[in-house]
PDB file of C-alpha atoms in Angstrom:
ATOM      1  CA  MET L   1      23.951 -10.422 -20.704  1.00  0.00           C
ATOM      2  CA  LEU L   2      23.794 -12.957 -17.875  1.00  0.00           C
ATOM      3  CA  ILE L   3      21.387 -11.778 -15.203  1.00  0.00           C
ATOM      4  CA  THR L   4      19.960 -13.094 -11.940  1.00  0.00           C
ATOM      5  CA  THR L   5      16.451 -11.907 -11.183  1.00  0.00           C
ATOM      6  CA  LYS L   6      13.255 -12.871  -9.451  1.00  0.00           C
ATOM      7  CA  GLY L   7      10.417 -13.810 -11.778  1.00  0.00           C
ATOM      8  CA  ILE L   8       6.740 -14.805 -11.694  1.00  0.00           C
ATOM      9  CA  VAL L   9       5.525 -17.383 -14.213  1.00  0.00           C
ATOM     10  CA  PHE L  10       2.660 -16.103 -16.359  1.00  0.00           C
ATOM     11  CA  SER L  11       2.422 -19.111 -18.666  1.00  0.00           C
ATOM     12  CA  ALA L  12       4.170 -22.271 -19.808  1.00  0.00           C
ATOM     13  CA  LEU L  13       3.187 -23.785 -23.153  1.00  0.00           C
ATOM     14  CA  ARG L  14       4.400 -27.081 -24.555  1.00  0.00           C
ATOM     15  CA  TYR L  15       6.413 -26.690 -27.740  1.00  0.00           C
ATOM     16  CA  GLY L  16       7.110 -29.858 -29.664  1.00  0.00           C
ATOM     17  CA  GLU L  17       7.702 -33.060 -27.737  1.00  0.00           C
ATOM     18  CA  ALA L  18      10.040 -31.877 -25.012  1.00  0.00           C
ATOM     19  CA  ASP L  19      10.286 -28.076 -24.978  1.00  0.00           C
ATOM     20  CA  LEU L  20       8.447 -25.361 -23.075  1.00  0.00           C
ATOM     21  CA  ILE L  21       7.881 -21.728 -23.990  1.00  0.00           C
ATOM     22  CA  VAL L  22       7.652 -19.859 -20.691  1.00  0.00           C
ATOM     23  CA  LYS L  23       6.546 -16.264 -20.127  1.00  0.00           C
ATOM     24  CA  CYS L  24       7.841 -14.724 -16.906  1.00  0.00           C
ATOM     25  CA  PHE L  25       7.385 -11.266 -15.480  1.00  0.00           C
ATOM     26  CA  THR L  26      10.833 -10.556 -14.090  1.00  0.00           C
ATOM     27  CA  GLN L  27      11.757  -8.043 -11.436  1.00  0.00           C
ATOM     28  CA  LYS L  28      14.742  -6.623 -13.325  1.00  0.00           C
ATOM     29  CA  SER L  29      13.709  -6.912 -16.976  1.00  0.00           C
ATOM     30  CA  GLY L  30       9.924  -6.938 -17.172  1.00  0.00           C
ATOM     31  CA  LEU L  31       8.167  -9.519 -19.320  1.00  0.00           C
ATOM     32  CA  LYS L  32      10.464 -12.129 -20.846  1.00  0.00           C
ATOM     33  CA  THR L  33       9.787 -15.223 -22.941  1.00  0.00           C
ATOM     34  CA  TYR L  34      12.099 -18.219 -22.634  1.00  0.00           C
ATOM     35  CA  LEU L  35      12.532 -21.338 -24.739  1.00  0.00           C
ATOM     36  CA  LEU L  36      13.395 -24.244 -22.441  1.00  0.00           C
ATOM     37  CA  ARG L  37      14.712 -27.052 -24.614  1.00  0.00           C
ATOM     38  CA  GLY L  38      14.243 -30.638 -23.502  1.00  0.00           C
ATOM     39  CA  VAL L  39      12.819 -29.672 -20.112  1.00  0.00           C
ATOM     40  CA  LEU L  40       9.858 -32.071 -20.412  1.00  0.00           C
ATOM     41  CA  LYS L  41      12.130 -35.086 -20.798  1.00  0.00           C
ATOM     42  CA  SER L  42      15.207 -34.133 -18.840  1.00  0.00           C
ATOM     43  CA  ARG L  43      15.607 -35.518 -15.327  1.00  0.00           C
ATOM     44  CA  LYS L  44      19.127 -34.328 -14.637  1.00  0.00           C
ATOM     45  CA  GLY L  45      19.066 -30.702 -15.770  1.00  0.00           C
ATOM     46  CA  LYS L  46      18.785 -27.628 -13.568  1.00  0.00           C
ATOM     47  CA  LEU L  47      15.399 -26.785 -15.055  1.00  0.00           C
ATOM     48  CA  LYS L  48      12.402 -28.893 -14.042  1.00  0.00           C
ATOM     49  CA  ALA L  49       8.997 -28.569 -15.680  1.00  0.00           C
ATOM     50  CA  SER L  50       7.342 -28.554 -12.236  1.00  0.00           C
ATOM     51  CA  LEU L  51       8.926 -25.162 -11.521  1.00  0.00           C
ATOM     52  CA  PHE L  52       6.812 -23.450 -14.143  1.00  0.00           C
ATOM     53  CA  GLN L  53       3.307 -23.782 -12.759  1.00  0.00           C
ATOM     54  CA  PRO L  54       1.096 -20.684 -13.096  1.00  0.00           C
ATOM     55  CA  LEU L  55       2.277 -17.762 -10.957  1.00  0.00           C
ATOM     56  CA  SER L  56       5.176 -19.667  -9.379  1.00  0.00           C
ATOM     57  CA  GLN L  57       7.795 -17.342  -7.896  1.00  0.00           C
ATOM     58  CA  LEU L  58      11.320 -18.109  -9.039  1.00  0.00           C
ATOM     59  CA  GLU L  59      14.884 -16.942  -8.949  1.00  0.00           C
ATOM     60  CA  ILE L  60      16.109 -17.073 -12.514  1.00  0.00           C
ATOM     61  CA  VAL L  61      19.591 -17.041 -13.998  1.00  0.00           C
ATOM     62  CA  ALA L  62      19.221 -16.170 -17.664  1.00  0.00           C
ATOM     63  CA  ASN L  63      20.958 -14.717 -20.662  1.00  0.00           C
ATOM     64  CA  HIS L  64      18.932 -11.723 -21.878  1.00  0.00           C
ATOM     65  CA  LYS L  65      19.722 -10.476 -25.372  1.00  0.00           C
ATOM     66  CA  ASP L  66      16.898  -7.904 -25.101  1.00  0.00           C
ATOM     67  CA  LYS L  67      16.101  -8.094 -28.807  1.00  0.00           C
ATOM     68  CA  GLY L  68      12.481  -9.178 -28.528  1.00  0.00           C
ATOM     69  CA  THR L  69      13.391 -12.793 -29.244  1.00  0.00           C
ATOM     70  CA  LEU L  70      13.171 -15.919 -27.120  1.00  0.00           C
ATOM     71  CA  GLU L  71      15.623 -15.739 -24.255  1.00  0.00           C
ATOM     72  CA  TYR L  72      17.815 -18.450 -22.728  1.00  0.00           C
ATOM     73  CA  MET L  73      17.248 -19.544 -19.128  1.00  0.00           C
ATOM     74  CA  LYS L  74      20.209 -21.233 -17.501  1.00  0.00           C
ATOM     75  CA  GLU L  75      18.881 -21.967 -13.995  1.00  0.00           C
ATOM     76  CA  ALA L  76      15.729 -21.531 -11.938  1.00  0.00           C
ATOM     77  CA  LYS L  77      14.632 -22.310  -8.420  1.00  0.00           C
ATOM     78  CA  LEU L  78      11.570 -21.608  -6.304  1.00  0.00           C
ATOM     79  CA  THR L  79      11.847 -18.640  -3.979  1.00  0.00           C
ATOM     80  CA  LYS L  80       8.383 -18.884  -2.396  1.00  0.00           C
ATOM     81  CA  PRO L  81       7.037 -22.458  -2.316  1.00  0.00           C
ATOM     82  CA  TYR L  82       3.262 -22.108  -2.076  1.00  0.00           C
ATOM     83  CA  GLN L  83       1.327 -23.942   0.611  1.00  0.00           C
ATOM     84  CA  SER L  84      -2.077 -23.904  -1.094  1.00  0.00           C
ATOM     85  CA  LEU L  85      -2.171 -22.080  -4.436  1.00  0.00           C
ATOM     86  CA  HIS L  86      -1.415 -25.144  -6.554  1.00  0.00           C
ATOM     87  CA  THR L  87      -3.180 -27.742  -4.409  1.00  0.00           C
ATOM     88  CA  HIS L  88      -6.428 -26.130  -3.192  1.00  0.00           C
ATOM     89  CA  VAL L  89      -8.982 -26.628  -5.978  1.00  0.00           C
ATOM     90  CA  ILE L  90     -10.588 -23.178  -5.756  1.00  0.00           C
ATOM     91  CA  LYS L  91      -7.326 -21.305  -5.303  1.00  0.00           C
ATOM     92  CA  SER L  92      -5.659 -23.159  -8.170  1.00  0.00           C
ATOM     93  CA  THR L  93      -8.578 -22.218 -10.446  1.00  0.00           C
ATOM     94  CA  VAL L  94      -8.249 -18.567  -9.412  1.00  0.00           C
ATOM     95  CA  VAL L  95      -4.488 -18.772 -10.053  1.00  0.00           C
ATOM     96  CA  MET L  96      -5.113 -20.152 -13.546  1.00  0.00           C
ATOM     97  CA  PHE L  97      -7.558 -17.315 -14.233  1.00  0.00           C
ATOM     98  CA  LEU L  98      -5.298 -14.565 -12.870  1.00  0.00           C
ATOM     99  CA  SER L  99      -2.268 -15.863 -14.751  1.00  0.00           C
ATOM    100  CA  GLU L 100      -4.261 -15.561 -17.977  1.00  0.00           C
ATOM    101  CA  VAL L 101      -5.375 -12.026 -17.104  1.00  0.00           C
ATOM    102  CA  LEU L 102      -1.799 -10.997 -16.303  1.00  0.00           C
ATOM    103  CA  ARG L 103      -0.494 -12.557 -19.500  1.00  0.00           C
ATOM    104  CA  ASN L 104      -3.010 -10.498 -21.486  1.00  0.00           C
ATOM    105  CA  ALA L 105      -2.599  -7.297 -19.484  1.00  0.00           C
ATOM    106  CA  VAL L 106       1.141  -6.960 -18.844  1.00  0.00           C
ATOM    107  CA  LYS L 107       3.158  -6.362 -22.004  1.00  0.00           C
ATOM    108  CA  GLU L 108       6.049  -4.156 -20.910  1.00  0.00           C
ATOM    109  CA  GLU L 109       9.534  -5.491 -21.552  1.00  0.00           C
ATOM    110  CA  GLU L 110      11.126  -3.223 -18.980  1.00  0.00           C
ATOM    111  CA  ALA L 111      11.396  -3.269 -15.223  1.00  0.00           C
ATOM    112  CA  ASN L 112       8.353  -2.198 -13.231  1.00  0.00           C
ATOM    113  CA  PRO L 113       9.322  -2.814  -9.598  1.00  0.00           C
ATOM    114  CA  ALA L 114       6.058  -1.467  -8.170  1.00  0.00           C
ATOM    115  CA  LEU L 115       3.959  -3.821 -10.284  1.00  0.00           C
ATOM    116  CA  TYR L 116       6.239  -6.753  -9.524  1.00  0.00           C
ATOM    117  CA  ASP L 117       6.119  -6.102  -5.780  1.00  0.00           C
ATOM    118  CA  TYR L 118       2.332  -5.810  -5.875  1.00  0.00           C
ATOM    119  CA  VAL L 119       1.814  -9.133  -7.658  1.00  0.00           C
ATOM    120  CA  GLU L 120       4.380 -10.878  -5.455  1.00  0.00           C
ATOM    121  CA  ALA L 121       2.928  -9.627  -2.163  1.00  0.00           C
ATOM    122  CA  SER L 122      -0.673 -10.267  -3.237  1.00  0.00           C
ATOM    123  CA  LEU L 123       0.043 -13.874  -4.155  1.00  0.00           C
ATOM    124  CA  GLU L 124       1.757 -14.475  -0.843  1.00  0.00           C
ATOM    125  CA  TRP L 125      -1.274 -13.059   0.982  1.00  0.00           C
ATOM    126  CA  PHE L 126      -3.605 -15.271  -1.093  1.00  0.00           C
ATOM    127  CA  ASP L 127      -1.501 -18.347  -0.328  1.00  0.00           C
ATOM    128  CA  SER L 128      -1.504 -17.795   3.423  1.00  0.00           C
ATOM    129  CA  HIS L 129      -5.186 -16.953   4.023  1.00  0.00           C
ATOM    130  CA  GLU L 130      -8.322 -19.079   3.989  1.00  0.00           C
ATOM    131  CA  LYS L 131     -11.251 -16.686   3.490  1.00  0.00           C
ATOM    132  CA  THR L 132     -10.306 -15.600  -0.008  1.00  0.00           C
ATOM    133  CA  VAL L 133     -13.401 -16.139  -2.152  1.00  0.00           C
ATOM    134  CA  ASN L 134     -13.380 -12.506  -3.360  1.00  0.00           C
ATOM    135  CA  PHE L 135      -9.605 -12.145  -3.653  1.00  0.00           C
ATOM    136  CA  HIS L 136      -9.584 -12.028  -7.451  1.00  0.00           C
ATOM    137  CA  LEU L 137     -11.990  -9.084  -7.521  1.00  0.00           C
ATOM    138  CA  LEU L 138      -9.848  -6.871  -5.311  1.00  0.00           C
ATOM    139  CA  PHE L 139      -6.641  -8.090  -6.960  1.00  0.00           C
ATOM    140  CA  LEU L 140      -7.869  -6.985 -10.394  1.00  0.00           C
ATOM    141  CA  LEU L 141      -9.160  -3.662  -9.098  1.00  0.00           C
ATOM    142  CA  LYS L 142      -5.859  -2.884  -7.390  1.00  0.00           C
ATOM    143  CA  LEU L 143      -3.966  -4.072 -10.478  1.00  0.00           C
ATOM    144  CA  THR L 144      -5.461  -1.200 -12.497  1.00  0.00           C
ATOM    145  CA  ARG L 145      -3.429   1.240 -10.394  1.00  0.00           C
ATOM    146  CA  TYR L 146      -0.191  -0.260 -11.754  1.00  0.00           C
ATOM    147  CA  LEU L 147      -1.532  -0.499 -15.296  1.00  0.00           C
ATOM    148  CA  GLY L 148      -2.537   3.159 -15.363  1.00  0.00           C
ATOM    149  CA  PHE L 149      -6.341   3.224 -15.161  1.00  0.00           C
ATOM    150  CA  TYR L 150      -7.279   3.016 -11.487  1.00  0.00           C
ATOM    151  CA  PRO L 151     -10.682   4.647 -10.953  1.00  0.00           C
ATOM    152  CA  ASP L 152     -10.641   8.320 -10.014  1.00  0.00           C
ATOM    153  CA  ASP L 153     -12.297   8.384  -6.591  1.00  0.00           C
ATOM    154  CA  SER L 154     -12.493  12.163  -6.206  1.00  0.00           C
ATOM    155  CA  GLN L 155     -16.276  12.017  -6.835  1.00  0.00           C
ATOM    156  CA  GLN L 156     -16.717   8.555  -5.362  1.00  0.00           C
ATOM    157  CA  ASP L 157     -20.191   9.197  -3.940  1.00  0.00           C
ATOM    158  CA  ALA L 158     -21.714   9.890  -7.366  1.00  0.00           C
ATOM    159  CA  PRO L 159     -24.106   7.109  -8.519  1.00  0.00           C
ATOM    160  CA  VAL L 160     -22.714   6.504 -12.029  1.00  0.00           C
ATOM    161  CA  PHE L 161     -19.346   5.057 -13.046  1.00  0.00           C
ATOM    162  CA  ASN L 162     -17.969   5.919 -16.481  1.00  0.00           C
ATOM    163  CA  LEU L 163     -15.929   2.931 -17.705  1.00  0.00           C
ATOM    164  CA  ILE L 164     -14.268   4.966 -20.450  1.00  0.00           C
ATOM    165  CA  ASP L 165     -13.071   7.849 -18.277  1.00  0.00           C
ATOM    166  CA  GLY L 166     -12.707   5.832 -15.076  1.00  0.00           C
ATOM    167  CA  THR L 167     -14.674   8.460 -13.145  1.00  0.00           C
ATOM    168  CA  PHE L 168     -17.765   8.664 -10.982  1.00  0.00           C
ATOM    169  CA  GLN L 169     -20.420  11.113 -12.134  1.00  0.00           C
ATOM    170  CA  ASP L 170     -24.032  12.120 -11.536  1.00  0.00           C
ATOM    171  CA  VAL L 171     -25.538  11.141 -14.912  1.00  0.00           C
ATOM    172  CA  GLU L 172     -24.834   8.688 -17.699  1.00  0.00           C
ATOM    173  CA  THR L 173     -23.008  10.303 -20.637  1.00  0.00           C
ATOM    174  CA  ASN L 174     -22.287   7.293 -22.878  1.00  0.00           C
ATOM    175  CA  LEU L 175     -23.210   3.645 -23.354  1.00  0.00           C
ATOM    176  CA  ASP L 176     -20.282   2.541 -21.204  1.00  0.00           C
ATOM    177  CA  CYS L 177     -21.630   4.096 -18.034  1.00  0.00           C
ATOM    178  CA  ILE L 178     -23.013   1.845 -15.317  1.00  0.00           C
ATOM    179  CA  ASN L 179     -25.561   2.703 -12.692  1.00  0.00           C
ATOM    180  CA  ASP L 180     -26.340  -0.465 -10.755  1.00  0.00           C
ATOM    181  CA  GLU L 181     -25.194  -2.619  -7.845  1.00  0.00           C
ATOM    182  CA  ASN L 182     -21.728  -2.894  -9.403  1.00  0.00           C
ATOM    183  CA  VAL L 183     -21.151   0.798  -8.725  1.00  0.00           C
ATOM    184  CA  VAL L 184     -22.008   0.312  -5.063  1.00  0.00           C
ATOM    185  CA  LEU L 185     -19.586  -2.614  -4.794  1.00  0.00           C
ATOM    186  CA  LEU L 186     -16.876  -0.686  -6.634  1.00  0.00           C
ATOM    187  CA  GLN L 187     -17.266   2.223  -4.217  1.00  0.00           C
ATOM    188  CA  ARG L 188     -16.973  -0.172  -1.308  1.00  0.00           C
ATOM    189  CA  LEU L 189     -13.844  -1.873  -2.657  1.00  0.00           C
ATOM    190  CA  LEU L 190     -11.953   1.327  -3.372  1.00  0.00           C
ATOM    191  CA  GLY L 191      -9.502   1.745  -0.528  1.00  0.00           C
ATOM    192  CA  THR L 192     -10.225  -1.757   0.805  1.00  0.00           C
ATOM    193  CA  GLU L 193      -7.271  -3.950   1.764  1.00  0.00           C
ATOM    194  CA  PHE L 194      -7.015  -7.715   1.386  1.00  0.00           C
ATOM    195  CA  ASP L 195      -7.301  -8.170   5.145  1.00  0.00           C
ATOM    196  CA  ASP L 196     -10.768  -6.601   4.998  1.00  0.00           C
ATOM    197  CA  LEU L 197     -12.136  -9.096   2.464  1.00  0.00           C
ATOM    198  CA  SER L 198     -13.486 -11.493   5.086  1.00  0.00           C
ATOM    199  CA  SER L 199     -16.246  -8.976   5.867  1.00  0.00           C
ATOM    200  CA  LEU L 200     -17.369  -8.800   2.221  1.00  0.00           C
ATOM    201  CA  LYS L 201     -20.363 -11.085   1.662  1.00  0.00           C
ATOM    202  CA  LEU L 202     -21.333 -11.662  -1.985  1.00  0.00           C
ATOM    203  CA  ASN L 203     -23.467 -14.277  -3.685  1.00  0.00           C
ATOM    204  CA  GLN L 204     -22.361 -15.833  -6.959  1.00  0.00           C
ATOM    205  CA  THR L 205     -24.555 -13.552  -9.063  1.00  0.00           C
ATOM    206  CA  ALA L 206     -23.052 -10.394  -7.541  1.00  0.00           C
ATOM    207  CA  ARG L 207     -19.506 -11.756  -7.740  1.00  0.00           C
ATOM    208  CA  SER L 208     -19.865 -12.821 -11.369  1.00  0.00           C
ATOM    209  CA  GLY L 209     -21.515  -9.561 -12.404  1.00  0.00           C
ATOM    210  CA  PHE L 210     -18.819  -7.425 -10.819  1.00  0.00           C
ATOM    211  CA  LEU L 211     -16.083  -9.519 -12.420  1.00  0.00           C
ATOM    212  CA  LEU L 212     -17.639  -9.079 -15.856  1.00  0.00           C
ATOM    213  CA  MET L 213     -17.733  -5.318 -15.272  1.00  0.00           C
ATOM    214  CA  LEU L 214     -14.046  -5.326 -14.285  1.00  0.00           C
ATOM    215  CA  LEU L 215     -13.088  -7.350 -17.353  1.00  0.00           C
ATOM    216  CA  LYS L 216     -14.971  -4.918 -19.591  1.00  0.00           C
ATOM    217  CA  TYR L 217     -13.055  -2.098 -17.894  1.00  0.00           C
ATOM    218  CA  PHE L 218      -9.808  -3.888 -18.765  1.00  0.00           C
ATOM    219  CA  GLU L 219     -10.936  -4.418 -22.368  1.00  0.00           C
ATOM    220  CA  ILE L 220     -11.689  -0.710 -22.769  1.00  0.00           C
ATOM    221  CA  HIS L 221      -8.331   0.437 -21.407  1.00  0.00           C
ATOM    222  CA  LEU L 222      -5.922  -2.256 -22.643  1.00  0.00           C
ATOM    223  CA  GLN L 223      -5.467  -2.732 -26.367  1.00  0.00           C
ATOM    224  CA  GLY L 224      -5.791  -6.370 -27.341  1.00  0.00           C
ATOM    225  CA  PHE L 225      -7.162  -7.505 -23.986  1.00  0.00           C
ATOM    226  CA  HIS L 226      -9.934 -10.096 -24.155  1.00  0.00           C
ATOM    227  CA  LYS L 227     -11.961 -12.097 -21.677  1.00  0.00           C
ATOM    228  CA  PRO L 228      -9.896 -15.012 -20.356  1.00  0.00           C
ATOM    229  CA  LYS L 229     -10.864 -18.451 -21.635  1.00  0.00           C
ATOM    230  CA  SER L 230     -10.617 -19.701 -18.052  1.00  0.00           C
ATOM    231  CA  LEU L 231     -13.494 -17.432 -16.979  1.00  0.00           C
ATOM    232  CA  ALA L 232     -16.015 -20.231 -17.592  1.00  0.00           C
ATOM    233  CA  VAL L 233     -14.060 -22.583 -15.319  1.00  0.00           C
ATOM    234  CA  LEU L 234     -13.812 -19.903 -12.641  1.00  0.00           C
ATOM    235  CA  ASN L 235     -17.563 -19.289 -12.725  1.00  0.00           C
ATOM    236  CA  GLU L 236     -18.225 -23.005 -12.484  1.00  0.00           C
ATOM    237  CA  ILE L 237     -15.993 -23.485  -9.454  1.00  0.00           C
ATOM    238  CA  PHE L 238     -17.832 -20.720  -7.577  1.00  0.00           C
ATOM    239  CA  THR L 239     -21.317 -22.024  -8.455  1.00  0.00           C
TER     240      THR L 239
END
């Protein structure tokens, strides 16, 4: 079925000498994987390799067979040309990291408009603001709401956070409970909006520690999720 939909690029991997295998999270059909033949050598086609940078926002015309196989993309064009995400060295590193997280975390091959709208709007905010050093932390925390394991904040003042249950509690009940500065930061970030991030002052140690806690939380709740390979690069850029 020929369909026109918005899509966000999660990854683009070279296949052979001239082809790309592209994973896109589409607004109308969820996660789709496309085989783009000859795109790395073609100069005249409607598909250009430069369109498929990490987290680019596109309008896609594609033929979806919806059989779990590689799909055919007929046309694509940028819908939201970024001003900084692919050119600013720190932002581009964060984009690389987040694209890997999303590729590992989002598996659904069906429409999820709320998740799509969240990722789209968050990226546009990130692109248009300067004080964004902690953006990835809040992005990942908010992402858990759309993936089904946002922390239960009904007992938010309790000193312990249970990574397995996603709840705050008074005492540790298993080895995956935390009771340290990460709990305090988590409590602060719950309910925080991106526009409030400029008031959040963290050193690299605190930022890195909280990110590791978040990634462990993802690993516990998402089957097959693993720490992104780009984490080392991200940590280096923030050193």
